[in-house]
Amino acid sequence: MKKCRRCSKPATLHITEIHDSTVQKIHLCENCASEYLETSAPPDEDEMEALLEEAGLGDLGDEQDELTCPNCGITYREFRKQGRLGCPHDYVVFKERLIPLLENIHESTHHAGKFPKRAPDASHKQYELIKMRNDLRIAVEKEDYEAAAKLRDDIRQLEEQQSE
Amino acid sequence: MQTGCEWLRGTGPDAEIVVSSRIRLARNLAQFPFISRADEPTRNDLEKLLYEKLQNLSAGPRLSYFDVRNLSDLDRQFLMERQLISKELADGEGARGVAVDQGQSVSVMINEEDHLRMQVVRSGFSLDECWKDIDQLDDDIEEDVTYAFGEDLGYLTACPTNVGTGIRVSVMLHLPALHMTKEIQKVLGALQKISLAVRGLYGEGSSASGQFFQVSNQITLGQSEQQIIDKLHEVVPNIISYERRVREALLKDNRAKLHDQISRATGILQKAQTISSEETMDLLSSVRLGVSLGMLDDLDLLSVNELFIHTQPAHLQKIRGETLDSGERNAARAAYLRSRLAEA
Ligand SMILES: [Zn+2]
Ligand SMILES: [Zn+2]
């Protein structure tokens, strides 16, 4: 009996994946198959890595890898490793890297669909809260309770302002 | 929760071939980091805020909330088998949950890969209705939250594969005749060329059954929601009529053989003392074909659709009210099938 590609349980389901008319059979156990078949299933880390490689965005060397989002603190290297961004502002910070990736995935870099009724603040004021939350997390980690308390107050205040 | 799953009804346009239509949207709030960067207090804040929002929607369905963090493994698996939550949400960590409407056609996951993953499912080929409902739900939720959105890139998502519309449109097709005759390869190849994703699912050793295929969009950026839906509207009817033509040809040329296969499948399901979920799926697929062709008068699509879900592990254990190992489940599955199919 074949073994599941993702874990080592016996494979009970066999999925046909067709890419550019080459047929690939993937053997999976029941559990992994239900995960795999979900339409919402995100690419796993390996698949994301492959997408980045394809777009010429694999390992870009230390300097480029250290590019950091000032709001959530994620580095490009961390994004490359986990395939998930840290906050909405990363689309601005990593823009140059992301454009070729988006072209590869979507063959486009411009939204053509729905617009929210409440257009977000053009000054990206909301992203301040992301930065403050990140600062708060760091303050708590450092056990700097005074700074943490102040940040908590500031966050609450800004949240109230924005919800008005 | 045990009862009525509307999308299993087996009604709606072309329901004998299109099992279900589904649209999901991914959304994030502008003032929070994405989930992978959200620490515990942030996840708690997010859940609380979104939970309250969902309880107080100005319009739309009433939603019941399931706190997935505090559910048992069995309950999580149960929700997964119902396709109300993803495996990612089931296996996730920290504050997270799902809000579900009474008919289980609307579900909104909180703190999955994105802050919000909402979906609408309908029986049959009903993408327009799905879109109408989810578009409205999206507007309702947005009334007093600010989504992460960029003029250029649209709705901003944790994974760049979803950015733009954040939409995934999919239909689940039952195509036993195309599979039996191997015509399916042509269909699948053609779909790939127009960048629709296709996944087929079948059990081991099946010569002729269990044939379900899911067709969905891959691209979320650069096309409008309507354009993405229209693409499926263009393609899926061709697949449906192709499947119908092949079914007719099989009936004309191989009626006896087809009837034999369907009767045997029904016979095994009515008599087996122990049966795996894989074999069950294979055989139920034949039974489903038999119902669609009018060869099995005492069964309807609803019952067969339900059997696919109810014979899965968590459902069996819920029905029996006890934890079962895999051998016990196979026996329980057979017993359940015997009782449900006794009359057919
Ligand atoms: Zn597995
Ligand atoms: Zn960031």
Coordinates of C-alpha atoms and ligand atoms in Angstrom, one line a residue:
Chain A
M1 CA 0.0 0.0 0.0
K2 CA 1.2 3.5 -0.8
K3 CA 2.1 5.9 1.9
C4 CA 0.7 9.4 2.4
R5 CA 3.0 12.0 0.8
R6 CA 2.6 14.4 3.8
C7 CA 2.7 12.0 6.7
S8 CA 3.5 8.3 6.8
K9 CA 0.0 6.9 7.2
P10 CA -1.3 4.6 4.5
A11 CA -2.6 6.6 1.6
T12 CA -6.3 6.0 0.9
L13 CA -7.0 8.8 -1.5
H14 CA -5.4 9.6 -4.8
I15 CA -5.7 13.0 -6.2
T16 CA -5.1 13.8 -9.9
E17 CA -3.4 17.2 -10.3
I18 CA -3.1 18.5 -13.8
H19 CA -0.6 21.2 -14.7
D20 CA -0.1 22.2 -18.3
S21 CA -1.5 18.8 -19.4
T22 CA 1.0 16.8 -17.4
V23 CA -0.8 14.5 -15.0
Q24 CA 0.5 14.0 -11.5
K25 CA -1.0 11.6 -9.0
I26 CA -0.7 12.5 -5.3
H27 CA -1.3 9.9 -2.7
L28 CA -2.6 11.1 0.6
C29 CA -4.3 9.7 3.8
E30 CA -7.8 10.8 4.6
N31 CA -6.8 13.5 6.9
C32 CA -4.1 15.1 4.7
A33 CA -6.4 14.8 1.7
S34 CA -9.2 16.8 3.2
E35 CA -6.7 19.5 4.0
Y36 CA -5.3 19.3 0.5
L37 CA -8.7 19.5 -1.2
E38 CA -10.0 22.5 0.6
T39 CA -10.4 25.3 -1.8
S40 CA -9.1 27.7 0.7
A41 CA -6.0 25.6 1.3
P42 CA -3.1 27.9 1.2
P43 CA 0.1 26.9 -0.6
D44 CA 2.3 25.1 2.0
E45 CA 5.8 26.5 2.7
D46 CA 7.4 24.4 0.0
E47 CA 4.9 25.5 -2.7
M48 CA 5.3 29.1 -1.7
E49 CA 9.1 28.8 -1.8
A50 CA 8.8 27.4 -5.3
L51 CA 6.6 30.3 -6.3
L52 CA 9.2 32.8 -5.0
E53 CA 12.0 30.9 -6.8
E54 CA 10.0 31.1 -10.0
A55 CA 9.7 34.8 -9.7
G56 CA 13.4 35.1 -9.1
L57 CA 12.9 36.0 -5.5
G58 CA 14.6 33.1 -3.7
D59 CA 17.6 33.8 -1.5
L60 CA 18.5 37.4 -2.2
G61 CA 21.5 37.6 0.1
D62 CA 21.8 39.1 3.5
E63 CA 21.2 42.8 2.8
Q64 CA 18.0 42.3 0.9
D65 CA 16.8 39.6 3.3
E66 CA 17.0 42.0 6.3
L67 CA 14.5 44.5 4.8
T68 CA 12.1 45.0 7.7
C69 CA 8.6 46.3 8.0
P70 CA 8.6 49.3 10.5
N71 CA 5.1 48.4 11.7
C72 CA 5.0 44.7 12.4
G73 CA 8.7 44.0 12.4
I74 CA 8.7 41.1 9.9
T75 CA 11.8 40.8 7.7
Y76 CA 11.8 39.8 4.1
R77 CA 13.6 36.6 5.1
E78 CA 10.8 35.7 7.5
F79 CA 8.3 36.2 4.8
R80 CA 10.3 34.1 2.4
K81 CA 10.5 31.3 4.9
Q82 CA 6.8 31.2 6.0
G83 CA 5.2 32.5 2.8
R84 CA 2.8 34.7 4.8
L85 CA 3.1 38.5 5.3
G86 CA 3.0 40.2 8.7
C87 CA 0.7 43.1 8.1
P88 CA -1.0 45.0 5.3
H89 CA 1.9 47.6 5.2
D90 CA 4.2 44.8 4.0
Y91 CA 2.7 45.2 0.5
V92 CA 4.3 48.7 0.6
V93 CA 7.6 47.8 2.3
F94 CA 8.3 44.7 0.1
K95 CA 6.6 46.2 -3.0
E96 CA 9.6 45.7 -5.3
R97 CA 9.8 42.0 -4.4
L98 CA 6.1 41.4 -4.5
I99 CA 5.3 42.9 -7.9
P100 CA 7.2 40.2 -9.9
L101 CA 5.7 37.5 -7.6
L102 CA 2.1 38.9 -8.2
E103 CA 2.8 39.0 -12.0
N104 CA 3.8 35.4 -11.8
I105 CA 0.8 34.2 -9.8
H106 CA -2.0 36.5 -11.2
E107 CA -0.6 37.8 -14.5
S108 CA -1.6 41.3 -13.2
T109 CA -0.7 43.8 -10.5
H110 CA -3.9 45.9 -10.5
H111 CA -7.1 45.3 -8.6
A112 CA -10.1 45.3 -10.8
G113 CA -12.8 44.2 -8.4
K114 CA -14.9 45.5 -5.5
F115 CA -14.0 48.6 -3.5
P116 CA -14.9 48.9 0.1
K117 CA -17.5 51.5 0.9
R118 CA -15.4 53.0 3.6
A119 CA -12.2 53.8 1.8
P120 CA -9.3 53.3 4.2
D121 CA -7.5 56.4 5.4
A122 CA -5.0 57.3 2.7
S123 CA -2.5 58.4 5.2
H124 CA -2.4 54.8 6.5
K125 CA -3.2 56.0 10.0
Q126 CA -4.6 52.6 10.9
Y127 CA -1.2 51.0 10.5
E128 CA 0.0 53.1 13.5
L129 CA -2.0 50.7 15.6
I130 CA -0.1 47.7 14.2
K131 CA 3.2 49.4 15.1
M132 CA 1.9 50.2 18.6
R133 CA 0.8 46.6 19.2
N134 CA 4.2 45.4 18.0
D135 CA 5.9 47.8 20.4
L136 CA 3.6 46.6 23.2
R137 CA 4.6 43.0 22.5
I138 CA 8.2 43.9 22.7
A139 CA 7.7 45.9 25.9
V140 CA 6.0 42.9 27.5
E141 CA 8.8 40.6 26.4
K142 CA 11.3 43.0 27.9
E143 CA 9.2 43.2 31.1
D144 CA 9.1 47.0 30.7
Y145 CA 5.7 47.3 32.4
E146 CA 5.7 51.0 32.5
A147 CA 6.1 51.4 28.8
A148 CA 3.6 48.6 28.2
A149 CA 0.9 50.3 30.4
K150 CA 1.4 53.5 28.5
L151 CA 1.2 51.8 25.1
R152 CA -2.0 50.0 26.2
D153 CA -3.6 53.4 27.0
D154 CA -2.4 54.9 23.8
I155 CA -3.8 52.0 21.8
R156 CA -7.2 52.3 23.5
Q157 CA -7.3 56.0 22.9
L158 CA -6.4 55.7 19.2
E159 CA -8.9 52.9 18.7
E160 CA -11.7 55.0 20.2
Q161 CA -10.7 57.9 18.0
Q162 CA -10.8 55.8 14.9
S163 CA -14.1 54.2 15.6
E164 CA -15.8 57.6 16.0
Chain B
M1 CA -26.0 21.0 14.2
Q2 CA -26.8 17.4 13.5
T3 CA -29.6 18.4 11.2
G4 CA -30.2 20.3 8.1
C5 CA -27.3 21.2 5.9
E6 CA -29.0 23.1 3.1
W7 CA -26.3 22.7 0.5
L8 CA -26.8 18.9 0.7
R9 CA -30.4 19.1 -0.4
G10 CA -29.6 17.9 -3.9
T11 CA -31.8 20.5 -5.4
G12 CA -31.0 23.6 -7.5
P13 CA -29.8 23.9 -11.1
D14 CA -28.1 20.8 -12.4
A15 CA -27.8 19.3 -8.9
E16 CA -27.4 15.8 -10.3
I17 CA -24.0 16.8 -11.6
V18 CA -23.1 20.0 -9.6
V19 CA -23.1 18.9 -6.0
S20 CA -22.4 22.4 -4.6
S21 CA -21.3 25.9 -5.5
R22 CA -19.2 27.8 -3.1
I23 CA -17.7 31.3 -2.8
R24 CA -15.3 32.5 -0.1
L25 CA -13.8 35.9 0.6
A26 CA -10.7 36.7 2.6
R27 CA -10.7 39.9 4.5
N28 CA -8.4 41.6 7.1
L29 CA -8.8 44.6 9.4
A30 CA -6.5 47.5 8.6
Q31 CA -5.5 48.2 12.2
F32 CA -4.2 44.7 13.1
P33 CA -1.2 42.7 12.0
F34 CA -2.0 39.5 10.0
I35 CA -2.5 36.4 12.1
S36 CA 1.0 34.9 11.7
R37 CA 2.3 38.1 13.5
A38 CA -0.5 38.5 16.0
D39 CA 0.4 37.6 19.6
E40 CA -2.1 36.2 22.0
P41 CA -3.6 39.5 23.3
T42 CA -4.0 40.7 19.7
R43 CA -5.8 37.5 18.7
N44 CA -8.1 37.8 21.7
D45 CA -8.9 41.4 20.7
L46 CA -9.5 40.4 17.1
E47 CA -11.8 37.6 18.1
K48 CA -13.8 39.7 20.5
L49 CA -14.2 42.6 18.1
L50 CA -15.2 40.4 15.2
Y51 CA -17.5 38.2 17.3
E52 CA -19.4 41.2 18.5
K53 CA -19.6 42.6 15.0
L54 CA -21.0 39.3 13.7
Q55 CA -23.6 39.1 16.5
N56 CA -24.9 42.6 15.6
L57 CA -25.1 42.5 11.8
S58 CA -27.8 45.0 10.7
A59 CA -29.1 42.7 8.0
G60 CA -28.4 39.2 7.0
P61 CA -28.7 35.8 8.7
R62 CA -28.5 35.2 12.4
L63 CA -25.3 33.4 13.1
S64 CA -24.4 31.0 15.9
Y65 CA -20.8 31.1 17.1
F66 CA -18.5 28.2 17.9
D67 CA -15.5 28.9 19.9
V68 CA -13.1 26.5 18.1
R69 CA -10.3 27.0 20.6
N70 CA -12.4 25.4 23.3
L71 CA -14.0 22.6 21.3
S72 CA -13.0 19.0 21.6
D73 CA -11.0 17.4 18.8
L74 CA -14.1 15.5 17.8
D75 CA -16.2 18.6 17.5
R76 CA -13.6 20.3 15.4
Q77 CA -13.4 17.3 13.1
F78 CA -17.2 17.3 12.9
L79 CA -17.2 21.0 11.7
M80 CA -14.5 20.1 9.2
E81 CA -16.5 17.2 7.7
R82 CA -19.4 19.7 7.3
Q83 CA -16.9 22.0 5.5
L84 CA -17.8 24.8 7.9
I85 CA -14.2 25.2 9.0
S86 CA -10.9 24.5 7.4
K87 CA -8.2 22.2 8.7
E88 CA -6.0 25.3 9.3
L89 CA -8.6 26.7 11.7
A90 CA -9.2 23.3 13.4
D91 CA -5.4 22.8 14.0
G92 CA -4.7 26.5 14.6
E93 CA -3.8 28.0 18.0
G94 CA -5.2 30.8 20.2
A95 CA -8.5 32.6 20.0
R96 CA -10.4 31.5 16.9
G97 CA -13.9 30.4 15.9
V98 CA -16.6 30.2 13.3
A99 CA -20.1 31.8 13.0
V100 CA -22.6 29.7 11.2
D101 CA -26.2 30.3 10.0
Q102 CA -29.0 28.0 10.7
G103 CA -29.0 26.3 7.3
Q104 CA -25.2 26.0 7.4
S105 CA -24.9 27.7 4.1
V106 CA -23.1 30.7 5.5
S107 CA -20.0 30.4 7.6
V108 CA -17.5 33.0 8.8
M109 CA -14.2 31.9 10.2
I110 CA -12.4 34.3 12.6
N111 CA -8.6 34.2 12.9
E112 CA -7.8 31.6 10.3
E113 CA -5.0 32.6 7.9
D114 CA -6.8 35.9 7.4
H115 CA -8.8 37.7 10.1
L116 CA -12.0 36.8 8.3
R117 CA -12.8 34.0 5.9
M118 CA -16.4 34.1 4.9
Q119 CA -18.1 31.5 2.7
V120 CA -21.5 30.8 1.2
V121 CA -22.4 27.4 -0.1
R122 CA -25.4 26.4 -2.2
S123 CA -26.7 23.1 -3.5
G124 CA -26.5 22.8 -7.3
F125 CA -25.0 25.3 -9.8
S126 CA -25.9 28.5 -8.1
L127 CA -22.9 30.9 -8.2
D128 CA -25.0 34.0 -8.7
E129 CA -26.9 33.4 -5.5
C130 CA -23.7 32.7 -3.6
W131 CA -22.2 35.9 -4.8
K132 CA -25.3 37.9 -4.0
D133 CA -25.3 36.6 -0.5
I134 CA -21.6 36.9 0.2
D135 CA -21.4 40.4 -1.3
Q136 CA -24.1 41.5 1.0
L137 CA -22.6 39.9 4.0
D138 CA -19.3 41.5 3.2
D139 CA -21.0 44.9 3.0
D140 CA -22.8 44.3 6.3
I141 CA -19.6 43.4 8.1
E142 CA -17.8 46.4 6.7
E143 CA -20.3 48.8 8.1
D144 CA -18.1 49.6 11.1
V145 CA -14.8 48.0 10.5
T146 CA -12.1 49.2 8.2
Y147 CA -10.7 46.5 5.9
A148 CA -7.0 46.4 4.8
F149 CA -7.2 47.7 1.3
G150 CA -4.9 49.3 -1.2
E151 CA -6.0 51.3 -4.3
D152 CA -3.6 49.3 -6.5
L153 CA -3.7 45.8 -5.0
G154 CA -7.3 45.7 -3.6
Y155 CA -8.0 43.6 -0.4
L156 CA -4.7 42.9 1.3
T157 CA -4.3 39.3 2.4
A158 CA -1.7 37.4 4.5
C159 CA -0.8 35.3 1.4
P160 CA -0.1 37.1 -1.9
T161 CA -1.9 34.3 -3.7
N162 CA -5.2 35.8 -2.4
V163 CA -4.6 39.5 -2.8
G164 CA -7.0 41.6 -4.9
T165 CA -10.5 40.3 -4.7
G166 CA -9.7 37.7 -2.0
I167 CA -12.2 35.5 -3.8
R168 CA -12.3 31.7 -4.3
V169 CA -15.1 30.5 -6.5
S170 CA -15.6 26.8 -6.8
V171 CA -18.0 24.1 -7.9
M172 CA -17.9 20.4 -6.9
L173 CA -18.8 18.2 -9.9
H174 CA -19.8 14.6 -9.9
L175 CA -18.6 13.2 -13.2
P176 CA -18.7 9.4 -13.1
A177 CA -19.6 8.9 -16.8
L178 CA -16.7 11.1 -18.1
H179 CA -14.4 9.2 -15.8
M180 CA -15.6 5.7 -16.8
T181 CA -15.0 6.5 -20.5
K182 CA -11.7 8.3 -19.8
E183 CA -13.1 11.4 -21.5
I184 CA -12.3 13.3 -18.3
Q185 CA -8.6 13.8 -19.3
K186 CA -9.7 16.1 -22.2
V187 CA -11.8 18.2 -19.9
L188 CA -9.2 18.6 -17.3
G189 CA -6.5 19.5 -19.8
A190 CA -8.7 22.2 -21.3
L191 CA -9.5 23.7 -17.9
Q192 CA -5.9 24.0 -17.0
K193 CA -5.2 26.0 -20.2
I194 CA -7.6 28.8 -19.0
S195 CA -6.0 28.9 -15.5
L196 CA -8.8 27.2 -13.6
A197 CA -7.6 24.8 -10.9
V198 CA -9.1 21.2 -11.1
R199 CA -8.8 18.6 -8.5
G200 CA -10.2 15.1 -8.8
L201 CA -10.8 12.8 -5.9
Y202 CA -11.3 9.1 -6.0
G203 CA -10.7 6.1 -3.9
E204 CA -8.1 3.4 -4.4
G205 CA -8.7 0.5 -6.8
S206 CA -11.9 2.1 -8.0
S207 CA -12.5 1.1 -11.6
A208 CA -15.5 3.3 -12.2
S209 CA -16.7 5.3 -9.3
G210 CA -16.2 8.0 -6.7
Q211 CA -15.6 10.6 -9.3
F212 CA -15.8 14.1 -7.8
F213 CA -13.9 17.1 -9.3
Q214 CA -13.6 20.5 -7.9
V215 CA -13.1 23.4 -10.3
S216 CA -12.0 26.8 -9.0
N217 CA -10.3 30.0 -9.9
Q218 CA -6.6 30.5 -9.2
I219 CA -6.3 34.2 -10.1
T220 CA -7.6 36.8 -7.6
L221 CA -6.0 39.9 -8.9
G222 CA -6.6 41.8 -12.2
Q223 CA -10.1 40.5 -12.7
S224 CA -13.4 41.5 -11.1
E225 CA -15.4 39.1 -9.0
Q226 CA -18.0 39.0 -11.8
Q227 CA -15.4 38.2 -14.4
I228 CA -14.1 35.4 -12.3
I229 CA -17.6 34.0 -11.7
D230 CA -18.4 34.4 -15.4
K231 CA -15.5 32.3 -16.3
L232 CA -17.0 29.4 -14.4
H233 CA -20.3 30.1 -15.9
E234 CA -18.8 29.8 -19.3
V235 CA -16.9 26.6 -18.7
V236 CA -19.0 24.5 -16.3
P237 CA -22.2 24.2 -18.5
N238 CA -20.0 22.6 -21.2
I239 CA -18.7 20.0 -18.7
I240 CA -22.3 19.4 -17.5
S241 CA -23.6 18.8 -21.0
Y242 CA -20.5 16.6 -21.9
E243 CA -21.2 14.4 -18.8
R244 CA -24.9 14.2 -19.8
R245 CA -24.1 13.2 -23.4
V246 CA -21.7 10.5 -22.2
R247 CA -24.3 9.2 -19.6
E248 CA -26.9 9.0 -22.4
A249 CA -24.5 7.1 -24.6
L250 CA -23.7 4.7 -21.8
L251 CA -27.4 4.1 -21.2
K252 CA -27.9 3.4 -24.9
D253 CA -24.9 1.1 -25.5
N254 CA -24.2 -0.3 -22.0
R255 CA -27.3 -0.2 -20.0
A256 CA -27.1 -3.7 -18.7
K257 CA -23.6 -3.3 -17.5
L258 CA -24.3 0.0 -15.9
H259 CA -27.3 -1.3 -14.2
D260 CA -25.3 -4.2 -12.9
Q261 CA -22.6 -2.0 -11.4
I262 CA -25.1 0.3 -9.7
S263 CA -27.1 -2.6 -8.3
R264 CA -23.9 -4.3 -7.0
A265 CA -22.8 -1.1 -5.3
T266 CA -26.2 -0.7 -3.6
G267 CA -26.1 -4.4 -2.6
I268 CA -22.7 -4.1 -0.9
L269 CA -23.7 -1.0 1.0
Q270 CA -26.9 -2.7 2.1
K271 CA -25.2 -5.8 3.4
A272 CA -21.6 -5.1 4.4
Q273 CA -20.6 -5.8 8.0
T274 CA -17.5 -3.6 7.9
I275 CA -16.5 -1.1 5.3
S276 CA -13.8 1.6 4.9
S277 CA -14.7 5.2 4.1
E278 CA -12.8 4.9 0.9
E279 CA -14.9 1.9 -0.4
T280 CA -18.0 3.7 0.9
M281 CA -17.2 6.7 -1.3
D282 CA -16.6 4.6 -4.3
L283 CA -19.8 2.7 -4.0
L284 CA -21.9 5.8 -3.0
S285 CA -20.7 7.4 -6.2
S286 CA -22.2 4.6 -8.2
V287 CA -25.4 4.9 -6.2
R288 CA -25.5 8.6 -6.8
L289 CA -25.2 7.9 -10.5
G290 CA -28.0 5.4 -10.2
V291 CA -30.3 7.9 -8.5
S292 CA -29.5 10.6 -11.1
L293 CA -30.4 8.1 -13.9
G294 CA -33.6 7.1 -12.2
M295 CA -32.4 3.5 -11.7
L296 CA -32.9 3.6 -7.9
D297 CA -36.4 4.8 -7.2
D298 CA -36.4 4.7 -3.5
L299 CA -33.5 7.0 -2.9
D300 CA -33.1 10.7 -3.6
L301 CA -30.0 12.9 -4.0
L302 CA -30.4 14.4 -0.6
S303 CA -30.1 11.0 1.1
V304 CA -27.1 10.0 -0.9
N305 CA -25.4 13.4 -0.4
E306 CA -26.0 13.1 3.3
L307 CA -24.5 9.6 3.4
F308 CA -21.2 11.0 2.0
I309 CA -21.0 13.3 5.0
H310 CA -22.6 11.1 7.7
T311 CA -20.2 8.1 7.1
Q312 CA -17.2 10.2 7.9
P313 CA -15.3 9.5 11.1
A314 CA -16.5 12.4 13.4
H315 CA -20.1 12.1 12.2
L316 CA -20.2 8.3 12.9
Q317 CA -18.9 8.9 16.4
K318 CA -21.4 11.7 17.0
I319 CA -24.2 9.4 15.8
R320 CA -23.0 6.6 18.0
G321 CA -22.2 8.9 20.9
E322 CA -18.8 7.4 21.6
T323 CA -15.2 7.4 20.5
L324 CA -14.4 4.6 18.0
D325 CA -11.1 3.4 16.7
S326 CA -10.7 2.8 13.0
G327 CA -11.9 -0.9 13.1
E328 CA -14.9 0.1 15.2
R329 CA -15.7 2.9 12.8
N330 CA -15.7 0.5 9.8
A331 CA -18.3 -1.6 11.6
A332 CA -20.3 1.4 12.7
R333 CA -20.2 2.7 9.2
A334 CA -21.5 -0.5 7.7
A335 CA -24.3 -0.7 10.4
Y336 CA -25.3 2.9 9.6
L337 CA -25.4 2.3 5.9
R338 CA -27.4 -0.9 6.4
S339 CA -30.0 1.0 8.4
R340 CA -30.2 4.0 6.0
L341 CA -30.4 1.8 2.9
A342 CA -32.6 -1.0 4.1
E343 CA -35.5 0.2 2.1
A344 CA -33.8 1.2 -1.1
Ligands
ZN1 ZN -1.3 12.0 5.7
ZN2 ZN 4.4 44.7 8.4

